[in-house]
Short mmCIF file of C-alpha atoms in Angstrom, two decimals:
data_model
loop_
_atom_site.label_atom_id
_atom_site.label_comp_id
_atom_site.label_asym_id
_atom_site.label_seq_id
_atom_site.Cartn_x
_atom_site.Cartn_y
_atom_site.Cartn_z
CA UNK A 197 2.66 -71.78 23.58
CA UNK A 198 2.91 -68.31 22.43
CA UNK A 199 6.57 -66.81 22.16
CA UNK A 200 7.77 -64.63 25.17
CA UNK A 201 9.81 -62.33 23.48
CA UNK A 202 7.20 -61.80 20.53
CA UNK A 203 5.41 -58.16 20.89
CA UNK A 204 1.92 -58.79 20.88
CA UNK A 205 -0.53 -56.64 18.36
CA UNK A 206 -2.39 -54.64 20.73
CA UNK A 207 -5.52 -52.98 19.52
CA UNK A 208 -8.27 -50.64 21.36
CA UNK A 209 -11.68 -51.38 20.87
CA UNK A 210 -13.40 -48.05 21.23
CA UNK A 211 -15.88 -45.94 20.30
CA UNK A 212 -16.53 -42.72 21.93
CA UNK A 213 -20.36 -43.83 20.99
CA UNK A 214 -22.17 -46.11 23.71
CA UNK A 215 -24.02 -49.27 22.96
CA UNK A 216 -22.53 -50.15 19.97
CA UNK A 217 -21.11 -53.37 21.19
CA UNK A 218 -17.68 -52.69 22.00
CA UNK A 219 -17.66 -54.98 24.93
CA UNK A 220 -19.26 -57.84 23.08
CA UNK A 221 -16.98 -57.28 20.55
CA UNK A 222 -13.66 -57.68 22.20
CA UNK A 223 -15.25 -60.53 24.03
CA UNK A 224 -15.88 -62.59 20.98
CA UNK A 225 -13.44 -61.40 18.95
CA UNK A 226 -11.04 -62.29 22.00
CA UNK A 227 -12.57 -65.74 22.46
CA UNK A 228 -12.64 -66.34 18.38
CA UNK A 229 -9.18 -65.86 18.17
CA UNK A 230 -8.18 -67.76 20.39
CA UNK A 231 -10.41 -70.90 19.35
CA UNK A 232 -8.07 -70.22 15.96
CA UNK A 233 -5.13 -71.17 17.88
CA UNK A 234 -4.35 -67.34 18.77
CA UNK A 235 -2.88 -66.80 22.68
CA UNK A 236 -5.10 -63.77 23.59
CA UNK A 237 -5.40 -60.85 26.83
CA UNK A 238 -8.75 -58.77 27.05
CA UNK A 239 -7.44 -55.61 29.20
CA UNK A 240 -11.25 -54.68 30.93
CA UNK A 241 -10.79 -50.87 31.31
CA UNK A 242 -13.96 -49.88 31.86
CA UNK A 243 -14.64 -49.33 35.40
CA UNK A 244 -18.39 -50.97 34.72
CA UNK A 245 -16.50 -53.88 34.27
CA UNK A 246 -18.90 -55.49 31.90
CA UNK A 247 -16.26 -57.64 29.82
CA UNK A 248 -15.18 -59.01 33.51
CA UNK A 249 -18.48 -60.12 34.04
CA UNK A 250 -19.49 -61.70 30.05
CA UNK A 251 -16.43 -63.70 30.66
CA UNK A 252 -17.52 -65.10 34.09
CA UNK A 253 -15.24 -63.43 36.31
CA UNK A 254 -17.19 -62.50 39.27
CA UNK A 255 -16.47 -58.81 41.06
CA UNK A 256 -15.75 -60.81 44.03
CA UNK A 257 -12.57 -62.22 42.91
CA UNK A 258 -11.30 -59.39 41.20
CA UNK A 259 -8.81 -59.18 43.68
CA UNK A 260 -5.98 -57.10 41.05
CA UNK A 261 -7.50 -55.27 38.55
CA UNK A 262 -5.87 -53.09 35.38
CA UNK A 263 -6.69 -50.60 38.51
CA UNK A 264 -3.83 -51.82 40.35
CA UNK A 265 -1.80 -52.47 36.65
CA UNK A 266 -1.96 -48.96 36.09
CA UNK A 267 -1.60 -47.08 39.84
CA UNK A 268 0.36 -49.71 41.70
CA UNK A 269 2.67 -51.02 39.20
CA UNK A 270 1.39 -54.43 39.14
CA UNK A 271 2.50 -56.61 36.79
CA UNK A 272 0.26 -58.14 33.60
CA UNK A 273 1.22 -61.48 34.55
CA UNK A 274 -0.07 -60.94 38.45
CA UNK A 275 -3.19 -58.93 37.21
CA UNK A 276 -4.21 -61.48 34.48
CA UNK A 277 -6.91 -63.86 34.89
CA UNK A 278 -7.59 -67.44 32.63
CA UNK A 279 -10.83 -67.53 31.24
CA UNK A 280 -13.07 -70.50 30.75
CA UNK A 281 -11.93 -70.04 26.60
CA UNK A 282 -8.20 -71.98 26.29
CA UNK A 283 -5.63 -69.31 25.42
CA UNK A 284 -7.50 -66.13 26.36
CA UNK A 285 -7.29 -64.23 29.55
CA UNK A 286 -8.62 -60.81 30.77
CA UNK A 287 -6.97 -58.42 33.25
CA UNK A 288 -10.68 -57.67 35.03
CA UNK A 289 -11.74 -54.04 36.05
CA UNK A 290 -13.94 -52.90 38.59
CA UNK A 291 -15.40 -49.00 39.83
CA UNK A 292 -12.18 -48.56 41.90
CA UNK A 293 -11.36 -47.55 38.17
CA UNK A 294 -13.45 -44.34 38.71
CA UNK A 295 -10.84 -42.88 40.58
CA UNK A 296 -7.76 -43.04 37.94
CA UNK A 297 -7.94 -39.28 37.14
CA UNK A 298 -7.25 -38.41 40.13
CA UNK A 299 -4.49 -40.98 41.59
CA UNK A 300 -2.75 -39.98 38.61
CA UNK A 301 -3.41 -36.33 38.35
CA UNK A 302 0.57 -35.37 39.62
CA UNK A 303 1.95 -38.76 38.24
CA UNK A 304 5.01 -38.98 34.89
CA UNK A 305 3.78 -40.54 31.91
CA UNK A 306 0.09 -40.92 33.37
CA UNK A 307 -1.30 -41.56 29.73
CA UNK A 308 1.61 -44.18 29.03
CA UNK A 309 0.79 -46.58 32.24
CA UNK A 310 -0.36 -49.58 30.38
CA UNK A 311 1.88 -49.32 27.41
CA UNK A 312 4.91 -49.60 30.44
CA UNK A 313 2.94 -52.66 31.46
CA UNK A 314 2.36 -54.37 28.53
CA UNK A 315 5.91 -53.36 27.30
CA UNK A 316 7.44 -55.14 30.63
CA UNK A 317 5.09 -58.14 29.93
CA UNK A 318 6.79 -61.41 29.47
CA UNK A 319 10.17 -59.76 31.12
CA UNK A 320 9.53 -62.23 33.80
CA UNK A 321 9.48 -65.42 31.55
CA UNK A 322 5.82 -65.58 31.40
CA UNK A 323 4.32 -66.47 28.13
CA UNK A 324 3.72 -63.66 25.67
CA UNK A 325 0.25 -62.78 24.00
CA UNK A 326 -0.24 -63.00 20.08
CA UNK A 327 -3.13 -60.20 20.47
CA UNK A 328 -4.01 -58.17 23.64
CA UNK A 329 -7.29 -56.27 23.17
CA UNK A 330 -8.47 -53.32 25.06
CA UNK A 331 -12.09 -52.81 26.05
CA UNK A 332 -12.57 -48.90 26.59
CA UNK A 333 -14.51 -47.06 27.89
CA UNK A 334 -17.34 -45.06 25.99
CA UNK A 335 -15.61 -41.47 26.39
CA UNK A 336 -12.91 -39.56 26.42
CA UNK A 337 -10.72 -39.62 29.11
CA UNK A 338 -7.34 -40.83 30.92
CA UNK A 339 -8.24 -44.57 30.37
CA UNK A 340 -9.38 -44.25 26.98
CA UNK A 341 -5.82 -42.05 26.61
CA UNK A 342 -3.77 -45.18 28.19
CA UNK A 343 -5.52 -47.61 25.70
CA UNK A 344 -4.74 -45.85 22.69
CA UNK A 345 -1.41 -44.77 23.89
CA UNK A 346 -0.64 -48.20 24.05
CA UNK A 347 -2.22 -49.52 20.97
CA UNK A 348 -1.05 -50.54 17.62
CA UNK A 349 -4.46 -49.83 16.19
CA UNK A 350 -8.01 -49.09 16.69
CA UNK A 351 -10.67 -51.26 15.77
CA UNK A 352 -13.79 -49.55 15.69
CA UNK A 353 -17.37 -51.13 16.54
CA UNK A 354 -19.69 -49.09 14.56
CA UNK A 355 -23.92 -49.56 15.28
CA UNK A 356 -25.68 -49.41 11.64
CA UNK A 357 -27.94 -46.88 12.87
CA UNK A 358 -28.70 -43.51 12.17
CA UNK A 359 -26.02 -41.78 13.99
CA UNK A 360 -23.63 -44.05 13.33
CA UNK A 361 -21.31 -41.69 11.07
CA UNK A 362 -21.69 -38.78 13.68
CA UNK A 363 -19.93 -40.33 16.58
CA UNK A 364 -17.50 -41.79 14.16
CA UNK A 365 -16.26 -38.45 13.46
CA UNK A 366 -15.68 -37.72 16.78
CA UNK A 367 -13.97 -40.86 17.06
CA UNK A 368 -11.44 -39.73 14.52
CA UNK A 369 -10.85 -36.53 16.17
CA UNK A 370 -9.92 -38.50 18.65
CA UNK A 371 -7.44 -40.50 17.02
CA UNK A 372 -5.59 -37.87 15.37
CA UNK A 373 -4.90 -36.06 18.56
CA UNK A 374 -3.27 -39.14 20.01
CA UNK A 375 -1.29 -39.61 17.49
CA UNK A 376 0.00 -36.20 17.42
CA UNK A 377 0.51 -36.03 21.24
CA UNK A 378 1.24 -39.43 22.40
CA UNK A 379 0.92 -42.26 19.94
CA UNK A 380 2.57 -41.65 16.43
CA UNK A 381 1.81 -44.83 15.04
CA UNK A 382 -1.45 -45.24 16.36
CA UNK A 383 -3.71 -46.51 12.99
CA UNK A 384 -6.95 -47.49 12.74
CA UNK A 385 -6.40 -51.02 12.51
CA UNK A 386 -10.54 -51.78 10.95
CA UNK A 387 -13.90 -50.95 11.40
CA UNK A 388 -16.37 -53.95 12.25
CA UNK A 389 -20.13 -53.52 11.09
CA UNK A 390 -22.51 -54.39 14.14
CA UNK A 391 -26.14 -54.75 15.06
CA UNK A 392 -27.09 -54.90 11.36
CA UNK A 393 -30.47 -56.28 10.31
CA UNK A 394 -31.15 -57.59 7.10
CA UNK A 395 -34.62 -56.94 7.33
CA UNK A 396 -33.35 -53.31 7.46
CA UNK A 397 -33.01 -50.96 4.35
CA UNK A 398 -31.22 -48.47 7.20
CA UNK A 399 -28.71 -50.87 7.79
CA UNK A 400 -28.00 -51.59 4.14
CA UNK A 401 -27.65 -47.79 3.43
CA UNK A 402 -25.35 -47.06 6.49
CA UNK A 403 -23.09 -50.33 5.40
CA UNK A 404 -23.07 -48.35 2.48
CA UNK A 405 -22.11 -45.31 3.54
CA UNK A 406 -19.42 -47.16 5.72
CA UNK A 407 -17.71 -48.81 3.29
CA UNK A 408 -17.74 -45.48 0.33
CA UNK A 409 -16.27 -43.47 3.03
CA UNK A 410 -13.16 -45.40 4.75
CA UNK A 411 -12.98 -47.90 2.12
CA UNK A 412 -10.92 -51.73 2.70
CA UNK A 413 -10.44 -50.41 6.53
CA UNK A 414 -14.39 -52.23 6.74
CA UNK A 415 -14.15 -56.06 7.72
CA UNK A 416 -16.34 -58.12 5.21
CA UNK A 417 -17.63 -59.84 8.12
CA UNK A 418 -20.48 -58.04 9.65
CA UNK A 419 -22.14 -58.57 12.74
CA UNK A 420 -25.61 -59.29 12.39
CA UNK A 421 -28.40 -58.60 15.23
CA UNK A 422 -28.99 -61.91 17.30
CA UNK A 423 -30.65 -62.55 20.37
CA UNK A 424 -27.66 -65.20 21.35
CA UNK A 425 -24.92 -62.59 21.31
CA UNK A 426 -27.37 -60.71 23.48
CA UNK A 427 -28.08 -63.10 25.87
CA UNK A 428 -24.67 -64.75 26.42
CA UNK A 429 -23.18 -62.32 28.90
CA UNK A 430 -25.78 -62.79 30.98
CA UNK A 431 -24.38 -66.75 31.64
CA UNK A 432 -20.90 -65.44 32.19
CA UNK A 433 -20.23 -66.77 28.62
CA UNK A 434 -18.97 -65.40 25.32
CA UNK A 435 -21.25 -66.71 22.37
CA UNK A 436 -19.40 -68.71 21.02
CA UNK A 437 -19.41 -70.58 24.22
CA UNK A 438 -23.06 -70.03 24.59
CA UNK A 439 -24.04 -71.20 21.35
CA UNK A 440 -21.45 -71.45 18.57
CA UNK A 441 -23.27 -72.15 15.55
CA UNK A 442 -25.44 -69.36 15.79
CA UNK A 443 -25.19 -66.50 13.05
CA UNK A 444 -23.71 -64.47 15.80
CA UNK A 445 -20.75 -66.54 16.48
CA UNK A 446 -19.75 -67.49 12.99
CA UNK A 447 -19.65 -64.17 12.61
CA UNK A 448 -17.15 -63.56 14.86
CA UNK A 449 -14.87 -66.05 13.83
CA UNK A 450 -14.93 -64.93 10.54
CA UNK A 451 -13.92 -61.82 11.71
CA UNK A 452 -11.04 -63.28 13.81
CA UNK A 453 -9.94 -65.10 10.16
CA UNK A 454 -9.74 -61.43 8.85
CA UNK A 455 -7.94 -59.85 11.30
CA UNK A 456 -5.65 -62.30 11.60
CA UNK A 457 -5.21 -62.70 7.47
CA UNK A 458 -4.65 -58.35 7.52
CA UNK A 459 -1.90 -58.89 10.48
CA UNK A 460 0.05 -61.49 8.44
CA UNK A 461 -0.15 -59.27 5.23
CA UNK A 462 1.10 -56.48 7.41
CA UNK A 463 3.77 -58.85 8.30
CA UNK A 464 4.43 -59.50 4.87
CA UNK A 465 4.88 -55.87 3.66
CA UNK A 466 6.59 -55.18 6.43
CA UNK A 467 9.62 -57.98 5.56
CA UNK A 468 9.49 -57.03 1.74
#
């Protein structure tokens, strides 16, 4: 059982690019670390709601939502929801989301709603999380604000594809505003090759180009293009669920052994 007074590491999974498999991502990467032992909250803030549904959470019983999290004032422990994966559960979202802008328009400390939430989490002897990861949504706005407002890090989902390195810039943009208006300490926490085919010189070259440009910050593990990771959220299921000995899934978990091995080196550095 995870530690109620331990501060979880929370990290935003976002990039201001679509379809470059955020949401998969911080499904798997959620459901990996937890099958490592890791106690784990997905925080769905994408009013599509599309890491609700690949974890099997149907809109119907979304009845509290990060919607009513971040306008009511509802708690993480009333708002979050156990998965079918032991130790990982999601705070759902659904298109009631939409509306956030404007509910909070007049509000104090409208970009710091979740980071009050998460902060308060475990106040009321619930168990703590060892990782909370927030799905956001592809663009700039007041929920992709509150994410990495509240985040330790960013870990960026990055397509090998053409265009891969222009939305990435935009991304950074990004990033450095936050952390000169809201978020200090905001880092980029790693960026996770996805999509990539083999078969591919493209792929190859923009792995390439990845890894010259930003470096260690690039996982080893890379994602490769699989038709299981595709069709899992269509069962409700992560992959790893839906077929975990597919190149897809080991994958992922060997991406869950890195971040987990950069988080105790952090920890490491930190106590030297």
């Amino acid at each position: 059982m995870a530690n109620p007074n331990k501060k979880a590491r929370v990290f935003a999974v976002s990039n201001q690019k679509g379809g470059v498999g955020k949401t998969t991502t911080a499904i798997n990467l959620g459901t990996a670390l937890a099958a490592i032992g890791e106690k784990v909250l997905i925080v769905d803030m994408d009013p599509q709601g599309n890491a609700s549904t690949g974890l099997g959470v149907p809109r119907e019983t979304r009845r509290i939502t990060i919607y009513d999290v971040i306008v009511d004032g509802r708690s993480v422990h009333d708002a979050a929801v156990p998965t079918a994966v032991p130790g990982l559960d999601i705070i759902p979202a659904d298109a009631d989301m939409s509306g956030v802008e404007i509910e909070l328009s007049q509000q104090d400390r409208r970009s710091y709603r979740l980071r009050d939430a998460l902060a308060r989490q475990g106040e009321d002897g619930s168990a703590g999380y060892d990782y909370v990861l927030i799905d956001c949504p592809p663009s700039l706005n007041l929920l992709t604000l509150n994410a990495m407002a509240a985040a330790d890090g960013v870990l960026v989902p990055l397509q090998c594809e053409f265009f891969a390195l222009e939305g990435l810039t935009q991304l950074m943009k990004t990033i450095e505003m936050v952390r000169q208006s809201l978020n200090p300490s905001l880092e980029i926490q790693g960026l996770v090759l996805t999509m990539y085919d083999r078969r591919n010189a493209l792929s190859g070259q923009v792995a390439a180009d990845v890894r010259g440009h930003f470096g260690d910050k690039v996982y080893e593990a890379v994602i490769p293009r699989n038709v299981r990771v595709s069709e899992a959220p269509s069962f409700g299921k992560p992959v790893l669920i839906y077929d975990l000995k597919c190149t897809g899934s080991q994958a992922y978990l060997r991406l869950a052994k890195e971040v987990v091995g950069r988080e105790r080196r952090r920890r490491t550095q930190l106590a030297a």
